[in-house]
Coordinates of N, CA and C in Angstrom, one line a residue:
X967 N 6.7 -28.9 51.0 CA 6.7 -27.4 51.0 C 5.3 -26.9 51.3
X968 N 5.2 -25.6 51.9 CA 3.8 -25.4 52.3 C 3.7 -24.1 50.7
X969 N 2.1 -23.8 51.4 CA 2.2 -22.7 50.2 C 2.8 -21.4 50.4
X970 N 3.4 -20.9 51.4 CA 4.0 -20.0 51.4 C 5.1 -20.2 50.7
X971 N 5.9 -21.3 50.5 CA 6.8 -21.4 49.9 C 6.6 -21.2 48.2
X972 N 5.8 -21.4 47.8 CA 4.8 -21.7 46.6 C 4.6 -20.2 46.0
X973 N 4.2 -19.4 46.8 CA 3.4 -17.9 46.7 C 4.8 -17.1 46.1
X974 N 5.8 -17.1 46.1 CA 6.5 -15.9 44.8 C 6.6 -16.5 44.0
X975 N 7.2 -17.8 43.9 CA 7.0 -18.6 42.4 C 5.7 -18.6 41.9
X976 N 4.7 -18.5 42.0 CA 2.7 -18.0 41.9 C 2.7 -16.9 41.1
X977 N 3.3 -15.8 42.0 CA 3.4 -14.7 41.8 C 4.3 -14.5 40.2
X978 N 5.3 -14.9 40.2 CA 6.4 -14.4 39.3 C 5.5 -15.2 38.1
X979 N 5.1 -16.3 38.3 CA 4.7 -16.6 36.9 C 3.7 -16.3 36.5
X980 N 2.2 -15.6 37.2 CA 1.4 -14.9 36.7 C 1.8 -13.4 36.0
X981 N 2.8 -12.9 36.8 CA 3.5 -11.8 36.3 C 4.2 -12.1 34.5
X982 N 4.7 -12.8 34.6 CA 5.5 -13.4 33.0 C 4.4 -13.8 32.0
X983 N 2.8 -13.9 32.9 CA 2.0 -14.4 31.8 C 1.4 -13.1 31.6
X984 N 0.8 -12.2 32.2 CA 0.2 -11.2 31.8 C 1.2 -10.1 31.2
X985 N 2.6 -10.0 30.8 CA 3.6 -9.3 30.6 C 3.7 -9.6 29.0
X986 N 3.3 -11.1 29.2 CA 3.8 -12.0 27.6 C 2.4 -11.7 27.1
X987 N 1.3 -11.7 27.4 CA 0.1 -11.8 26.8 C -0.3 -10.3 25.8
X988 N 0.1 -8.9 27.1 CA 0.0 -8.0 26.7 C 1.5 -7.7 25.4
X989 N 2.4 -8.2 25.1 CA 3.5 -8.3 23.9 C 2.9 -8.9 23.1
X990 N 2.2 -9.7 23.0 CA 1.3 -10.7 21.8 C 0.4 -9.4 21.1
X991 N 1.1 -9.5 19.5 CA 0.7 -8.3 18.6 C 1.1 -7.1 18.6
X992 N 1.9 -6.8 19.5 CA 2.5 -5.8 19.5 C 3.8 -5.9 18.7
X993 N 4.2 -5.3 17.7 CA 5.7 -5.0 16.7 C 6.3 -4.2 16.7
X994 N 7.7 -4.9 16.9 CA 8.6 -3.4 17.3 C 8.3 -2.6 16.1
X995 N 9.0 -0.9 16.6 CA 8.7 -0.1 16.1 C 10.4 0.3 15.6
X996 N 11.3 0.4 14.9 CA 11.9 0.8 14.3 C 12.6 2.1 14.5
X997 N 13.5 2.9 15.1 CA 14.0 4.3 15.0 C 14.7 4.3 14.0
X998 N 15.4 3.3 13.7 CA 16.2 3.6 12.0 C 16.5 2.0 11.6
X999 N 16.4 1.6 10.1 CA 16.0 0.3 9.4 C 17.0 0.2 8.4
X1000 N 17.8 -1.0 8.4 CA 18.7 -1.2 7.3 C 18.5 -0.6 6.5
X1001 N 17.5 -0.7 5.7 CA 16.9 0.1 4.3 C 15.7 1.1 5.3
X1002 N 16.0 2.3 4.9 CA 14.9 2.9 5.8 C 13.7 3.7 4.9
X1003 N 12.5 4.1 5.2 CA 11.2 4.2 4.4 C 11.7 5.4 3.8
X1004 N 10.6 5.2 2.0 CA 11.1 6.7 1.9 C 10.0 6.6 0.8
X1005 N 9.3 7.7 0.5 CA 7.8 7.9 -0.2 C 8.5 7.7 -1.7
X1006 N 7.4 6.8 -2.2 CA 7.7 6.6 -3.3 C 7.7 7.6 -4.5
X1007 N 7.4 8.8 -4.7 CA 7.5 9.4 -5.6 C 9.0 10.2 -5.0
X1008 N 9.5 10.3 -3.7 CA 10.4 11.1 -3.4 C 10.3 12.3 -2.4
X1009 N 11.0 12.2 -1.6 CA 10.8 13.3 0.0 C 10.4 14.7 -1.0
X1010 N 11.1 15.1 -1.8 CA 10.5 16.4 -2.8 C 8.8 16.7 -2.5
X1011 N 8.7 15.8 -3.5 CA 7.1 15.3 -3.8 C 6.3 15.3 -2.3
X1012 N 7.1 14.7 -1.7 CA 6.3 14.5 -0.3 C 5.7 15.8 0.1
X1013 N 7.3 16.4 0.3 CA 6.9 17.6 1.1 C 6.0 18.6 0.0
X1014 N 6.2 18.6 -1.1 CA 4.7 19.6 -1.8 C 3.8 18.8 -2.0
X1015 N 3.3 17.4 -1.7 CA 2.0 17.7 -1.1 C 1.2 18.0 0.3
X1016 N 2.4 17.7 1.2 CA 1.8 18.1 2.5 C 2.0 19.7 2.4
X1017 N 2.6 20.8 1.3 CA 2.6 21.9 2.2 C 1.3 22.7 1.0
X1018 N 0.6 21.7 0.1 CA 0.1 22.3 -1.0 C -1.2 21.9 -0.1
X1019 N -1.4 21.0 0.6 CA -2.7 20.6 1.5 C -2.7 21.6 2.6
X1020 N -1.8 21.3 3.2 CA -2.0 23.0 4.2 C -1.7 24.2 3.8
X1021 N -1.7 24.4 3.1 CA -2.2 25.7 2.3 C -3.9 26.0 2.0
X1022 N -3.8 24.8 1.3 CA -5.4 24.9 1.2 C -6.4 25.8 2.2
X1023 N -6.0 24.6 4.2 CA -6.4 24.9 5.2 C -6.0 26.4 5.9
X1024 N -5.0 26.5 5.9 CA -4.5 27.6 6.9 C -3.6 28.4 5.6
X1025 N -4.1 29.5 5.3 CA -3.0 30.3 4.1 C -2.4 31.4 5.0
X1026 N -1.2 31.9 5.0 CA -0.1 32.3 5.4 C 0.5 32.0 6.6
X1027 N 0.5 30.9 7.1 CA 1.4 30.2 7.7 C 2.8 29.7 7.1
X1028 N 3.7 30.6 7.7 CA 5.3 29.8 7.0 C 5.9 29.4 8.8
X1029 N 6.9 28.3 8.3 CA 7.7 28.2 8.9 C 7.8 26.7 8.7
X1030 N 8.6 26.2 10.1 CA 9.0 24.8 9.8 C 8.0 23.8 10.5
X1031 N 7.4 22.7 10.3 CA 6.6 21.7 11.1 C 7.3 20.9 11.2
X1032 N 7.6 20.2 12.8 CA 8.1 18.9 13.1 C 7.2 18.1 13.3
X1033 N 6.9 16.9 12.9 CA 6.3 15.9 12.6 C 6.9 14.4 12.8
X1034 N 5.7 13.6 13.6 CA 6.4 12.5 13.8 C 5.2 11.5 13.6
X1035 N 6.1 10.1 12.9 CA 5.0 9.4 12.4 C 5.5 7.6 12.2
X1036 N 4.5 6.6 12.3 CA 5.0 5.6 12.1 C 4.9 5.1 10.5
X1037 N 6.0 4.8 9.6 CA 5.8 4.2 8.3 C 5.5 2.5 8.4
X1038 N 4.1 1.7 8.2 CA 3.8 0.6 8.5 C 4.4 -0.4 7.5
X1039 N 4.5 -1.8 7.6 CA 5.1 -2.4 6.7 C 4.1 -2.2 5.1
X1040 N 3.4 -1.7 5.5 CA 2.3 -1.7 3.9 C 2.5 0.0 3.1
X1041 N 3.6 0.6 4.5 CA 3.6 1.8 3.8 C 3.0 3.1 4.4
X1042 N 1.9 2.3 4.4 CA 0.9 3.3 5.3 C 1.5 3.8 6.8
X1043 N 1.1 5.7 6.8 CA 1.5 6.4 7.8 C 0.7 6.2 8.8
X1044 N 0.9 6.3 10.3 CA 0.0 5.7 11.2 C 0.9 6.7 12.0
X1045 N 0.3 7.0 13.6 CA 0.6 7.8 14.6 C 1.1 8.8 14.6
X1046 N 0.5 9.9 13.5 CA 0.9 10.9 13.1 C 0.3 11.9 14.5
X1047 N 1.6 12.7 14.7 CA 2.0 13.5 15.8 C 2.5 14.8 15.4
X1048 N 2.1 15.6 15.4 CA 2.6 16.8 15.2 C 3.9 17.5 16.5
X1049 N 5.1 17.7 16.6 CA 6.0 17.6 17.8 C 5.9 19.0 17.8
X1050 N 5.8 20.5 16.6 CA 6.2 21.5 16.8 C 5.9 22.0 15.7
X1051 N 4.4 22.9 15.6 CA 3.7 23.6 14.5 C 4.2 25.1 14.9
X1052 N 3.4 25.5 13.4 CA 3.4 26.5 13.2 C 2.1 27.2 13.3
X1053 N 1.6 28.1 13.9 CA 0.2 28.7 13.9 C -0.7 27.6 14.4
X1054 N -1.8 27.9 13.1 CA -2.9 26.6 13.6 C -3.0 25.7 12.4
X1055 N -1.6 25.2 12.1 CA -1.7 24.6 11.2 C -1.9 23.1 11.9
X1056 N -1.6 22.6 12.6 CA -1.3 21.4 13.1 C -2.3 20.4 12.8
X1057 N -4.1 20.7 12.9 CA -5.0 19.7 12.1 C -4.4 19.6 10.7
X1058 N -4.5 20.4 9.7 CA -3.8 20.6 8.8 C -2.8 19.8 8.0
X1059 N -1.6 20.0 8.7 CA -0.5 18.7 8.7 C -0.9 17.8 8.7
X1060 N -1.8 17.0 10.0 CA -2.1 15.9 10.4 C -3.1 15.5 9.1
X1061 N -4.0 16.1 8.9 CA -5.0 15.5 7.4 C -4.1 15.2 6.2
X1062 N -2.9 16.2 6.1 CA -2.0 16.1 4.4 C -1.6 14.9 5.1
X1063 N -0.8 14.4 5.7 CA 0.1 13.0 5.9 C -1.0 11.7 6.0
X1064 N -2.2 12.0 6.4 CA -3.3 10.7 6.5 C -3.3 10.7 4.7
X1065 N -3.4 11.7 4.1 CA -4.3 11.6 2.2 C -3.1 11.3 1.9
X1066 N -1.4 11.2 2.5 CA -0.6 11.1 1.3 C -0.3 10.1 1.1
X1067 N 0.4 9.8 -0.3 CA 0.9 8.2 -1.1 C 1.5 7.5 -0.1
X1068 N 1.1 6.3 -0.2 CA 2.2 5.4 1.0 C 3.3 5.2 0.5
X1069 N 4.2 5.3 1.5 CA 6.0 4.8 1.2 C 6.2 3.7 0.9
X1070 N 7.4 3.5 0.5 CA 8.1 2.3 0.3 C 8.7 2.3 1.8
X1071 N 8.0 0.7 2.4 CA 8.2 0.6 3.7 C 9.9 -0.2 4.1
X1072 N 10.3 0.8 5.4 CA 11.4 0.5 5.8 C 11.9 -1.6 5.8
X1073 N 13.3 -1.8 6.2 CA 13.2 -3.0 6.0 C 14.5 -3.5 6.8
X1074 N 14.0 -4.3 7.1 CA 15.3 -4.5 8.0 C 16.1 -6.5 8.1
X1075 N 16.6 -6.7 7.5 CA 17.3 -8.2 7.1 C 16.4 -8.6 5.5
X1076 N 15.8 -7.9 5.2 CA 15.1 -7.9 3.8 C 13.7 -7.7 4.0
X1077 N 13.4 -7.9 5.1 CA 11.7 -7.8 5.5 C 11.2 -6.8 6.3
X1078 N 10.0 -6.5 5.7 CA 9.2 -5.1 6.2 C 9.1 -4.9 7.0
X1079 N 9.5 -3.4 8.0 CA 9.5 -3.3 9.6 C 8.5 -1.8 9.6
X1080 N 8.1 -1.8 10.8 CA 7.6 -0.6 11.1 C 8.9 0.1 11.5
X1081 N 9.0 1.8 11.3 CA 9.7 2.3 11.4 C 9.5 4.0 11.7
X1082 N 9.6 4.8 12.6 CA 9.6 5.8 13.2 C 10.1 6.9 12.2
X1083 N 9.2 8.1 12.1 CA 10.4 8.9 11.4 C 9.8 10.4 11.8
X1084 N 11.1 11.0 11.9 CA 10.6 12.7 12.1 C 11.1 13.2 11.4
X1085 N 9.9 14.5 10.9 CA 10.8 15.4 9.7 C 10.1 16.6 9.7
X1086 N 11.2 17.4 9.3 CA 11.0 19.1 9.1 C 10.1 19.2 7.9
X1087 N 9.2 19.7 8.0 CA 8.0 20.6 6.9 C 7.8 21.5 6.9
X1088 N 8.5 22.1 5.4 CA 8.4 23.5 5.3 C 7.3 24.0 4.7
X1089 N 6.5 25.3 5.6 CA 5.0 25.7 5.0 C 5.2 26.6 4.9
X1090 N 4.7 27.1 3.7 CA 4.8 28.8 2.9 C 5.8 29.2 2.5

């Protein structure tokens, strides 16, 4: 066989290595988890401290904030996104969800998964 013959099989398997290389440490992410995360004192609690921290920041802002975020297997919030503020609250939001208590992280066959979650925040 010459190397032309050689050259897509070359190809495809440098392809499958740099494909597999870049998935090395990467963990799925979760849209919904057998047992799915949920802040340990209680969504209640959640939501008054995120709407008692932006208050602090931005006072008379009401309405609803959509919010999106990753709960990590330690609990900890990570890629906190704001999808749909209110005023100029949206730094705001984003600082109350970094200070707040970590969850009880989602789980999925009994073991800790990262897991996606969006939710309505009501301010004021």
């Amino acid at each position: 066989m010459t190397l032309k013959n050689y050259l897509p099989y070359l190809v495809l398997f440098l392809a499958f290595t740099f494909t597999a290389q870049q998935a090395i440490g990467q963990e799925r992410i979760y849209k919904m988890a057998q047992n799915p995360p949920k802040p340990k004192r209680g969504l209640e609690a959640f939501h008054e401290h995120v709407t008692q921290n932006v208050q602090k920041y931005k006072s008379g802002a009401r309405g609803n904030v959509f919010v999106q975020f990753v709960v990590e297997k330690d609990g900890k919030l990570s890629n906190i996104k704001v999808l749909k503020g209110v005023g100029n609250t949206n730094k705001a939001v984003i600082k109350a969800l970094e200070t707040a208590p970590r969850w009880l992280p989602g789980k999925q066959n009994g073991r800790p998964v990262r897991v996606q979650k969006i939710l309505a925040v009501k301010i004021g």
